[in-house]
PDB file of C-alpha atoms in Angstrom:
ATOM      1  CA  LYS O1421     -17.274 -31.868  -9.524  1.00  0.00           C
ATOM      2  CA  GLN O1422     -14.435 -29.382  -9.055  1.00  0.00           C
ATOM      3  CA  TRP O1423     -16.662 -26.378  -9.513  1.00  0.00           C
ATOM      4  CA  TYR O1424     -20.194 -25.220  -8.870  1.00  0.00           C
ATOM      5  CA  GLN O1425     -21.554 -22.640 -11.242  1.00  0.00           C
ATOM      6  CA  ARG O1426     -23.329 -19.968  -9.230  1.00  0.00           C
ATOM      7  CA  ARG O1427     -26.301 -18.174 -10.756  1.00  0.00           C
ATOM      8  CA  VAL O1428     -28.099 -15.058  -9.646  1.00  0.00           C
ATOM      9  CA  ALA O1429     -31.689 -15.305 -10.857  1.00  0.00           C
ATOM     10  CA  ILE O1430     -31.205 -16.837 -14.327  1.00  0.00           C
ATOM     11  CA  THR O1431     -27.813 -15.302 -15.053  1.00  0.00           C
ATOM     12  CA  ALA O1432     -24.488 -17.002 -14.449  1.00  0.00           C
ATOM     13  CA  GLY O1433     -22.318 -14.941 -12.152  1.00  0.00           C
ATOM     14  CA  GLY O1434     -19.289 -16.910 -11.033  1.00  0.00           C
ATOM     15  CA  LEU O1435     -17.677 -20.094  -9.766  1.00  0.00           C
ATOM     16  CA  VAL O1436     -17.792 -21.428  -6.223  1.00  0.00           C
ATOM     17  CA  HIS O1437     -15.213 -24.040  -5.260  1.00  0.00           C
ATOM     18  CA  LYS O1438     -16.703 -27.306  -4.038  1.00  0.00           C
ATOM     19  CA  ASP O1439     -14.900 -26.951  -0.697  1.00  0.00           C
ATOM     20  CA  TYR O1440     -16.779 -23.703  -0.049  1.00  0.00           C
ATOM     21  CA  VAL O1441     -20.260 -25.063  -0.778  1.00  0.00           C
ATOM     22  CA  PRO O1442     -21.015 -26.234   2.814  1.00  0.00           C
ATOM     23  CA  GLN O1443     -20.797 -22.611   3.967  1.00  0.00           C
ATOM     24  CA  PHE O1444     -23.565 -21.681   1.531  1.00  0.00           C
ATOM     25  CA  GLN O1445     -25.658 -24.680   2.602  1.00  0.00           C
ATOM     26  CA  LYS O1446     -25.705 -23.308   6.161  1.00  0.00           C
ATOM     27  CA  ARG O1447     -27.685 -20.271   4.975  1.00  0.00           C
ATOM     28  CA  PRO O1448     -30.780 -21.644   3.178  1.00  0.00           C
ATOM     29  CA  GLU O1449     -32.577 -18.334   3.771  1.00  0.00           C
ATOM     30  CA  ILE O1450     -30.051 -16.743   1.383  1.00  0.00           C
ATOM     31  CA  PHE O1451     -28.827 -19.554  -0.889  1.00  0.00           C
ATOM     32  CA  HIS O1452     -30.420 -22.529  -2.590  1.00  0.00           C
ATOM     33  CA  VAL O1453     -27.772 -25.195  -3.260  1.00  0.00           C
ATOM     34  CA  THR O1454     -28.172 -27.999  -5.801  1.00  0.00           C
ATOM     35  CA  ASP O1455     -25.715 -30.384  -7.438  1.00  0.00           C
ATOM     36  CA  GLU O1456     -25.298 -27.914 -10.271  1.00  0.00           C
ATOM     37  CA  ALA O1457     -25.481 -24.459  -8.748  1.00  0.00           C
ATOM     38  CA  VAL O1458     -25.560 -22.137  -5.785  1.00  0.00           C
ATOM     39  CA  LYS O1459     -28.407 -19.669  -6.285  1.00  0.00           C
ATOM     40  CA  LEU O1460     -29.798 -16.814  -4.290  1.00  0.00           C
ATOM     41  CA  THR O1461     -33.061 -17.934  -2.688  1.00  0.00           C
ATOM     42  CA  GLY O1462     -34.811 -14.654  -3.463  1.00  0.00           C
ATOM     43  CA  THR O1463     -34.312 -12.221  -6.303  1.00  0.00           C
ATOM     44  CA  GLY O1464     -35.412  -8.820  -4.985  1.00  0.00           C
ATOM     45  CA  SER O1465     -33.545  -5.632  -5.776  1.00  0.00           C
ATOM     46  CA  LYS O1466     -29.819  -5.054  -6.193  1.00  0.00           C
ATOM     47  CA  VAL O1467     -29.752  -3.534  -2.705  1.00  0.00           C
ATOM     48  CA  THR O1468     -31.564  -6.531  -1.211  1.00  0.00           C
ATOM     49  CA  ARG O1469     -29.189  -8.990  -2.858  1.00  0.00           C
ATOM     50  CA  SER O1470     -26.137  -6.955  -1.870  1.00  0.00           C
ATOM     51  CA  ASN O1471     -27.232  -6.733   1.765  1.00  0.00           C
ATOM     52  CA  ALA O1472     -27.997 -10.457   2.011  1.00  0.00           C
ATOM     53  CA  ILE O1473     -24.597 -11.459   0.610  1.00  0.00           C
ATOM     54  CA  ASN O1474     -22.817  -8.890   2.765  1.00  0.00           C
ATOM     55  CA  GLN O1475     -24.419 -10.254   5.947  1.00  0.00           C
ATOM     56  CA  PHE O1476     -23.373 -13.783   4.936  1.00  0.00           C
ATOM     57  CA  LEU O1477     -19.787 -12.624   4.405  1.00  0.00           C
ATOM     58  CA  LEU O1478     -19.658 -10.642   7.639  1.00  0.00           C
ATOM     59  CA  LYS O1479     -20.678 -13.793   9.526  1.00  0.00           C
ATOM     60  CA  LEU O1480     -17.878 -15.757   7.834  1.00  0.00           C
ATOM     61  CA  ARG O1481     -15.482 -12.995   8.794  1.00  0.00           C
ATOM     62  CA  GLU O1482     -16.585 -13.089  12.434  1.00  0.00           C
ATOM     63  CA  GLU O1483     -16.166 -16.877  12.507  1.00  0.00           C
ATOM     64  CA  GLY O1484     -12.722 -16.711  10.913  1.00  0.00           C
ATOM     65  CA  THR O1485     -13.766 -19.197   8.239  1.00  0.00           C
ATOM     66  CA  PHE O1486     -11.678 -17.653   5.472  1.00  0.00           C
ATOM     67  CA  SER O1487      -8.353 -15.977   6.219  1.00  0.00           C
ATOM     68  CA  VAL O1488      -8.733 -13.745   3.160  1.00  0.00           C
ATOM     69  CA  LEU O1489     -11.532 -11.889   4.949  1.00  0.00           C
ATOM     70  CA  LYS O1490      -8.990 -10.553   7.434  1.00  0.00           C
ATOM     71  CA  GLY O1491      -8.171  -8.131   4.658  1.00  0.00           C
ATOM     72  CA  TRP O1492     -11.698  -6.672   4.625  1.00  0.00           C
ATOM     73  CA  ARG O1493     -11.455  -3.377   2.711  1.00  0.00           C
ATOM     74  CA  GLU O1494     -14.859  -1.690   3.144  1.00  0.00           C
ATOM     75  CA  GLU O1495     -14.715  -1.344  -0.638  1.00  0.00           C
ATOM     76  CA  THR O1496     -17.080  -3.081  -3.040  1.00  0.00           C
ATOM     77  CA  TYR O1497     -16.961  -4.464  -6.554  1.00  0.00           C
ATOM     78  CA  SER O1498     -20.045  -4.617  -8.750  1.00  0.00           C
ATOM     79  CA  VAL O1499     -21.113  -7.951 -10.249  1.00  0.00           C
ATOM     80  CA  PHE O1500     -22.615  -7.408 -13.696  1.00  0.00           C
ATOM     81  CA  LYS O1501     -25.248  -9.415 -15.540  1.00  0.00           C
ATOM     82  CA  ASP O1502     -23.726  -9.377 -19.038  1.00  0.00           C
ATOM     83  CA  GLY O1503     -20.282  -7.835 -18.753  1.00  0.00           C
ATOM     84  CA  PHE O1504     -18.886  -4.511 -17.617  1.00  0.00           C
ATOM     85  CA  ARG O1505     -21.404  -1.633 -17.631  1.00  0.00           C
ATOM     86  CA  SER O1506     -24.406  -3.960 -18.004  1.00  0.00           C
ATOM     87  CA  GLU O1507     -27.056  -4.382 -15.286  1.00  0.00           C
ATOM     88  CA  ILE O1508     -25.529  -4.653 -11.800  1.00  0.00           C
ATOM     89  CA  LEU O1509     -26.736  -7.763  -9.999  1.00  0.00           C
ATOM     90  CA  PHE O1510     -25.178  -6.894  -6.633  1.00  0.00           C
ATOM     91  CA  ASP O1511     -22.193  -5.239  -4.975  1.00  0.00           C
ATOM     92  CA  ILE O1512     -19.769  -7.344  -2.954  1.00  0.00           C
ATOM     93  CA  GLU O1513     -16.933  -6.655  -0.527  1.00  0.00           C
ATOM     94  CA  ARG O1514     -13.698  -6.674  -2.503  1.00  0.00           C
ATOM     95  CA  ALA O1515     -11.878  -9.062  -0.161  1.00  0.00           C
ATOM     96  CA  ALA O1516     -14.608 -11.678  -0.613  1.00  0.00           C
ATOM     97  CA  VAL O1517     -14.755 -11.831  -4.405  1.00  0.00           C
ATOM     98  CA  GLY O1518     -12.750 -15.083  -4.500  1.00  0.00           C
ATOM     99  CA  ILE O1519     -15.163 -16.810  -2.114  1.00  0.00           C
ATOM    100  CA  ILE O1520     -18.137 -16.111  -4.345  1.00  0.00           C
ATOM    101  CA  GLY O1521     -15.987 -16.573  -7.445  1.00  0.00           C
ATOM    102  CA  CYS O1522     -17.555 -13.703  -9.371  1.00  0.00           C
ATOM    103  CA  LYS O1523     -15.885 -11.806 -12.195  1.00  0.00           C
ATOM    104  CA  SER O1524     -14.070  -8.598 -11.294  1.00  0.00           C
ATOM    105  CA  TYR O1525     -12.539  -5.867 -13.409  1.00  0.00           C
ATOM    106  CA  GLY O1526      -9.396  -3.805 -13.041  1.00  0.00           C
ATOM    107  CA  VAL O1527      -6.923  -1.491 -14.750  1.00  0.00           C
ATOM    108  CA  HIS O1528      -3.204  -2.135 -15.200  1.00  0.00           C
ATOM    109  CA  MET O1529      -0.524   0.023 -16.779  1.00  0.00           C
ATOM    110  CA  ASN O1530       2.936  -0.669 -18.147  1.00  0.00           C
ATOM    111  CA  GLY O1531       5.179   2.338 -17.526  1.00  0.00           C
ATOM    112  CA  TYR O1532       8.360   2.346 -19.575  1.00  0.00           C
ATOM    113  CA  VAL O1533      11.207   4.622 -20.698  1.00  0.00           C
ATOM    114  CA  TYR O1534      13.922   4.624 -23.321  1.00  0.00           C
ATOM    115  CA  LYS O1535      17.316   5.155 -21.717  1.00  0.00           C
ATOM    116  CA  ASP O1536      20.171   5.592 -24.201  1.00  0.00           C
ATOM    117  CA  GLY O1537      17.962   3.864 -26.751  1.00  0.00           C
ATOM    118  CA  GLU O1538      17.242   0.875 -24.471  1.00  0.00           C
ATOM    119  CA  LEU O1539      13.678   0.042 -23.495  1.00  0.00           C
ATOM    120  CA  MET O1540      13.275  -0.318 -19.722  1.00  0.00           C
ATOM    121  CA  MET O1541      10.215  -0.776 -17.514  1.00  0.00           C
ATOM    122  CA  TRP O1542       9.269   0.600 -14.120  1.00  0.00           C
ATOM    123  CA  VAL O1543       7.803  -2.033 -11.778  1.00  0.00           C
ATOM    124  CA  GLY O1544       6.397  -1.605  -8.307  1.00  0.00           C
ATOM    125  CA  VAL O1545       7.280  -3.604  -5.207  1.00  0.00           C
ATOM    126  CA  ARG O1546       4.221  -4.332  -3.088  1.00  0.00           C
ATOM    127  CA  ASN O1547       4.140  -3.396   0.570  1.00  0.00           C
ATOM    128  CA  PRO O1548       5.264  -6.437   2.642  1.00  0.00           C
ATOM    129  CA  ASN O1549       2.225  -5.918   4.868  1.00  0.00           C
ATOM    130  CA  LYS O1550      -0.271  -6.399   2.031  1.00  0.00           C
ATOM    131  CA  ALA O1551      -2.782  -9.210   2.615  1.00  0.00           C
ATOM    132  CA  LYS O1552      -2.168 -10.612  -0.884  1.00  0.00           C
ATOM    133  CA  TYR O1553       1.183 -11.126  -2.612  1.00  0.00           C
ATOM    134  CA  PRO O1554       3.196  -9.196  -0.013  1.00  0.00           C
ATOM    135  CA  GLY O1555       6.551  -7.940  -1.263  1.00  0.00           C
ATOM    136  CA  CYS O1556       5.971  -9.140  -4.831  1.00  0.00           C
ATOM    137  CA  TYR O1557       6.685  -7.206  -7.991  1.00  0.00           C
ATOM    138  CA  ASP O1558       3.709  -5.407  -9.500  1.00  0.00           C
ATOM    139  CA  ASN O1559       2.884  -3.153 -12.437  1.00  0.00           C
ATOM    140  CA  ILE O1560       3.731   0.512 -11.907  1.00  0.00           C
ATOM    141  CA  VAL O1561      -0.009   1.175 -11.611  1.00  0.00           C
ATOM    142  CA  ALA O1562      -2.789  -1.362 -11.075  1.00  0.00           C
ATOM    143  CA  GLY O1563      -6.075  -1.501  -9.263  1.00  0.00           C
ATOM    144  CA  GLY O1564      -9.553  -2.942  -9.180  1.00  0.00           C
ATOM    145  CA  ILE O1565     -12.536  -1.002 -10.477  1.00  0.00           C
ATOM    146  CA  SER O1566     -14.694  -0.275  -7.446  1.00  0.00           C
ATOM    147  CA  SER O1567     -18.467   0.115  -7.527  1.00  0.00           C
ATOM    148  CA  GLY O1568     -19.472   3.347  -9.202  1.00  0.00           C
ATOM    149  CA  TYR O1569     -16.137   3.985 -10.930  1.00  0.00           C
ATOM    150  CA  GLY O1570     -15.298   3.959 -14.628  1.00  0.00           C
ATOM    151  CA  ILE O1571     -12.219   2.556 -16.348  1.00  0.00           C
ATOM    152  CA  TRP O1572     -10.270   5.749 -17.083  1.00  0.00           C
ATOM    153  CA  GLU O1573     -11.476   7.306 -13.825  1.00  0.00           C
ATOM    154  CA  THR O1574      -9.956   4.363 -11.943  1.00  0.00           C
ATOM    155  CA  MET O1575      -6.770   4.562 -14.011  1.00  0.00           C
ATOM    156  CA  LEU O1576      -6.229   8.221 -13.089  1.00  0.00           C
ATOM    157  CA  LYS O1577      -7.018   7.591  -9.412  1.00  0.00           C
ATOM    158  CA  GLU O1578      -4.642   4.644  -9.133  1.00  0.00           C
ATOM    159  CA  ALA O1579      -1.877   6.451 -11.032  1.00  0.00           C
ATOM    160  CA  GLU O1580      -1.982   9.328  -8.573  1.00  0.00           C
ATOM    161  CA  GLU O1581      -2.241   7.150  -5.450  1.00  0.00           C
ATOM    162  CA  GLU O1582       0.250   4.451  -6.362  1.00  0.00           C
ATOM    163  CA  ALA O1583       2.914   6.257  -8.376  1.00  0.00           C
ATOM    164  CA  SER O1584       2.178  10.015  -8.132  1.00  0.00           C
ATOM    165  CA  ILE O1585       1.818  10.297 -11.909  1.00  0.00           C
ATOM    166  CA  PRO O1586       0.140  13.628 -12.727  1.00  0.00           C
ATOM    167  CA  GLU O1587      -2.817  13.798 -15.093  1.00  0.00           C
ATOM    168  CA  GLU O1588      -0.732  15.773 -17.596  1.00  0.00           C
ATOM    169  CA  ILE O1589       1.596  12.784 -18.057  1.00  0.00           C
ATOM    170  CA  MET O1590      -1.281  10.294 -17.850  1.00  0.00           C
ATOM    171  CA  SER O1591      -2.919  11.986 -20.829  1.00  0.00           C
ATOM    172  CA  ARG O1592      -0.265  10.242 -22.976  1.00  0.00           C
ATOM    173  CA  ALA O1593      -1.285   6.755 -21.813  1.00  0.00           C
ATOM    174  CA  LYS O1594      -2.656   4.510 -24.539  1.00  0.00           C
ATOM    175  CA  SER O1595      -5.395   1.931 -24.143  1.00  0.00           C
ATOM    176  CA  VAL O1596      -3.965  -1.250 -25.676  1.00  0.00           C
ATOM    177  CA  GLY O1597      -6.622  -3.857 -24.965  1.00  0.00           C
ATOM    178  CA  ALA O1598      -7.429  -6.222 -22.136  1.00  0.00           C
ATOM    179  CA  ILE O1599      -6.439  -9.586 -20.734  1.00  0.00           C
ATOM    180  CA  SER O1600      -8.742 -12.133 -19.115  1.00  0.00           C
ATOM    181  CA  TYR O1601      -7.993 -15.195 -17.008  1.00  0.00           C
ATOM    182  CA  THR O1602      -9.056 -17.195 -13.960  1.00  0.00           C
ATOM    183  CA  ILE O1603      -6.707 -17.615 -11.010  1.00  0.00           C
ATOM    184  CA  VAL O1604      -7.323 -20.326  -8.411  1.00  0.00           C
ATOM    185  CA  ASN O1605      -5.299 -20.092  -5.203  1.00  0.00           C
ATOM    186  CA  ASP O1606      -5.612 -19.826  -1.427  1.00  0.00           C
ATOM    187  CA  TYR O1607      -7.594 -16.612  -1.828  1.00  0.00           C
ATOM    188  CA  GLY O1608     -10.354 -18.371  -3.769  1.00  0.00           C
ATOM    189  CA  THR O1609     -11.397 -18.319  -7.414  1.00  0.00           C
ATOM    190  CA  ALA O1610     -10.755 -15.146  -9.387  1.00  0.00           C
ATOM    191  CA  PRO O1611     -12.159 -14.762 -12.904  1.00  0.00           C
ATOM    192  CA  GLU O1612     -10.817 -11.340 -13.879  1.00  0.00           C
ATOM    193  CA  VAL O1613     -10.661  -8.890 -16.768  1.00  0.00           C
ATOM    194  CA  GLU O1614      -7.925  -6.250 -16.772  1.00  0.00           C
ATOM    195  CA  PHE O1615      -8.039  -3.208 -19.043  1.00  0.00           C
ATOM    196  CA  VAL O1616      -4.443  -2.531 -20.077  1.00  0.00           C
ATOM    197  CA  TYR O1617      -2.654   0.747 -20.787  1.00  0.00           C
ATOM    198  CA  ASP O1618       0.876   1.561 -21.931  1.00  0.00           C
ATOM    199  CA  LEU O1619       2.627   4.812 -21.007  1.00  0.00           C
ATOM    200  CA  GLU O1620       6.035   6.013 -22.112  1.00  0.00           C
ATOM    201  CA  LEU O1621       7.236   8.058 -19.165  1.00  0.00           C
ATOM    202  CA  PRO O1622       9.668  10.990 -19.246  1.00  0.00           C
ATOM    203  CA  LEU O1623      13.186   9.740 -18.586  1.00  0.00           C
ATOM    204  CA  ASP O1624      13.551  12.056 -15.580  1.00  0.00           C
ATOM    205  CA  PHE O1625      10.278  10.936 -13.964  1.00  0.00           C
ATOM    206  CA  VAL O1626      10.647   8.780 -10.842  1.00  0.00           C
ATOM    207  CA  PRO O1627       7.448   7.213  -9.453  1.00  0.00           C
ATOM    208  CA  LYS O1628       6.643   7.779  -5.787  1.00  0.00           C
ATOM    209  CA  ASN O1629       3.938   5.986  -3.854  1.00  0.00           C
ATOM    210  CA  ALA O1630       1.338   8.080  -2.037  1.00  0.00           C
ATOM    211  CA  ASP O1631      -1.049   5.561  -0.439  1.00  0.00           C
ATOM    212  CA  GLY O1632       1.295   3.183   1.403  1.00  0.00           C
ATOM    213  CA  GLU O1633       0.460   0.161  -0.750  1.00  0.00           C
ATOM    214  CA  VAL O1634       3.777   0.168  -2.624  1.00  0.00           C
ATOM    215  CA  ALA O1635       7.129  -0.212  -0.882  1.00  0.00           C
ATOM    216  CA  GLY O1636       9.120   1.168  -3.799  1.00  0.00           C
ATOM    217  CA  PHE O1637       9.855   1.009  -7.524  1.00  0.00           C
ATOM    218  CA  GLU O1638      12.592  -0.505  -9.665  1.00  0.00           C
ATOM    219  CA  LEU O1639      13.610   0.344 -13.215  1.00  0.00           C
ATOM    220  CA  MET O1640      14.352  -2.957 -14.973  1.00  0.00           C
ATOM    221  CA  THR O1641      15.970  -3.840 -18.255  1.00  0.00           C
ATOM    222  CA  ILE O1642      13.967  -6.134 -20.516  1.00  0.00           C
ATOM    223  CA  ASP O1643      16.345  -9.006 -19.784  1.00  0.00           C
ATOM    224  CA  GLU O1644      15.876  -8.508 -16.043  1.00  0.00           C
ATOM    225  CA  LEU O1645      12.130  -8.326 -16.550  1.00  0.00           C
ATOM    226  CA  LYS O1646      12.024 -11.532 -18.588  1.00  0.00           C
ATOM    227  CA  GLU O1647      13.936 -13.347 -15.874  1.00  0.00           C
ATOM    228  CA  VAL O1648      11.774 -12.293 -12.934  1.00  0.00           C
ATOM    229  CA  VAL O1649       8.328 -12.208 -14.560  1.00  0.00           C
ATOM    230  CA  ILE O1650       8.151 -16.019 -14.752  1.00  0.00           C
ATOM    231  CA  THR O1651       8.900 -16.478 -11.036  1.00  0.00           C
ATOM    232  CA  ASP O1652       6.690 -16.284  -7.970  1.00  0.00           C
ATOM    233  CA  LYS O1653       8.382 -12.977  -7.148  1.00  0.00           C
ATOM    234  CA  PHE O1654       5.895 -11.337  -9.533  1.00  0.00           C
ATOM    235  CA  LYS O1655       2.187 -10.996  -8.705  1.00  0.00           C
ATOM    236  CA  THR O1656       0.435 -13.466 -11.001  1.00  0.00           C
ATOM    237  CA  ASN O1657      -1.931 -11.229 -12.940  1.00  0.00           C
ATOM    238  CA  CYS O1658       0.633  -8.437 -13.194  1.00  0.00           C
ATOM    239  CA  ALA O1659       3.043 -10.904 -14.761  1.00  0.00           C
ATOM    240  CA  GLY O1660       0.388 -11.571 -17.383  1.00  0.00           C
ATOM    241  CA  VAL O1661       0.168  -7.859 -18.167  1.00  0.00           C
ATOM    242  CA  VAL O1662       3.947  -7.668 -18.587  1.00  0.00           C
ATOM    243  CA  ILE O1663       4.065 -10.773 -20.807  1.00  0.00           C
ATOM    244  CA  ASP O1664       1.309  -9.263 -22.960  1.00  0.00           C
ATOM    245  CA  PHE O1665       3.469  -6.117 -23.306  1.00  0.00           C
ATOM    246  CA  LEU O1666       6.533  -8.142 -24.273  1.00  0.00           C
ATOM    247  CA  ILE O1667       4.566 -10.014 -26.945  1.00  0.00           C
ATOM    248  CA  ARG O1668       2.983  -6.862 -28.366  1.00  0.00           C
ATOM    249  CA  HIS O1669       6.398  -5.158 -28.588  1.00  0.00           C
ATOM    250  CA  SER O1670       7.995  -8.190 -30.275  1.00  0.00           C
ATOM    251  CA  LEU O1671      10.234  -8.779 -27.283  1.00  0.00           C
ATOM    252  CA  LEU O1672       8.925 -12.346 -27.048  1.00  0.00           C
ATOM    253  CA  GLU O1673       8.591 -14.148 -30.376  1.00  0.00           C
ATOM    254  CA  PRO O1674       7.191 -17.521 -31.481  1.00  0.00           C
ATOM    255  CA  ASP O1675      10.499 -18.815 -32.877  1.00  0.00           C
ATOM    256  CA  ASN O1676      11.980 -19.000 -29.383  1.00  0.00           C
ATOM    257  CA  MET O1677       8.784 -19.708 -27.415  1.00  0.00           C
ATOM    258  CA  PRO O1678       7.288 -23.182 -27.926  1.00  0.00           C
ATOM    259  CA  ASP O1679       4.244 -22.221 -25.821  1.00  0.00           C
ATOM    260  CA  TYR O1680       3.678 -18.902 -27.638  1.00  0.00           C
ATOM    261  CA  VAL O1681       0.121 -19.583 -28.861  1.00  0.00           C
ATOM    262  CA  GLU O1682      -0.908 -21.260 -25.612  1.00  0.00           C
ATOM    263  CA  ILE O1683       0.320 -18.263 -23.605  1.00  0.00           C
ATOM    264  CA  ILE O1684      -1.625 -15.845 -25.811  1.00  0.00           C
ATOM    265  CA  ASN O1685      -4.758 -17.962 -25.381  1.00  0.00           C
ATOM    266  CA  LEU O1686      -4.289 -18.080 -21.608  1.00  0.00           C
ATOM    267  CA  LEU O1687      -4.033 -14.293 -21.517  1.00  0.00           C
ATOM    268  CA  HIS O1688      -7.402 -14.057 -23.276  1.00  0.00           C
ATOM    269  CA  SER O1689      -9.323 -16.885 -21.618  1.00  0.00           C
ATOM    270  CA  LYS O1690     -13.079 -17.055 -22.000  1.00  0.00           C
ATOM    271  CA  HIS O1691     -15.054 -17.226 -18.765  1.00  0.00           C
ATOM    272  CA  PRO O1692     -17.960 -19.715 -18.693  1.00  0.00           C
ATOM    273  CA  PHE O1693     -20.436 -17.039 -17.619  1.00  0.00           C
TER     274      PHE O1693
END
């Protein structure tokens, strides 16, 4: 089998790649591994589960088993029982989400302007020292929803940190839906849901990074955006957010896109848990 479905108590929580399963088998006091699933041995409280998983991950970090853990953030994501805002099963170190394969949530924003009547979009360029997707293009604002944070709360925080967008301007941002997908790469398995916002920015506004995670910003024409968004120069999930924008604004149409329906379906994939 290519995947193991991991369950916490009786609730599905994520996907563990078969190559990772031996690491879970080494810790029978924490995990019970069968042909069908990797389960926590004990149920206990959220705190108990969180601590047990964290100790497991810290050991993997010390052993250097997974390079992605070099980017340990001391920041946690909550794993929910039945979707965002439902019961929290446990909290997990952000850098390790792909190892466990649990669903995470984030916020992404398309920031655009009209210059001489032409629609253009601001995109970020990730810091070349980032652990993931260094130097790639990114949305003007994007970030994961950490434990204890809400959607709009995270959006405001990320907008200020990443692009120095004041709350007064952010008040014009519009919630336009969400995309969902699963990415499988060297960082692990990432089933994700991104809450998407659009914001028409003042023409004279120039984004400036405040937290060191963004190297700079570029204002792109739609033609430039279309060309680069389908390359590996663009962070994968951020490309999905941009493509969703282009479809919603009729800048990509089915007559000239043979994979139009397939792309829409991929941007709204159902997770098996």
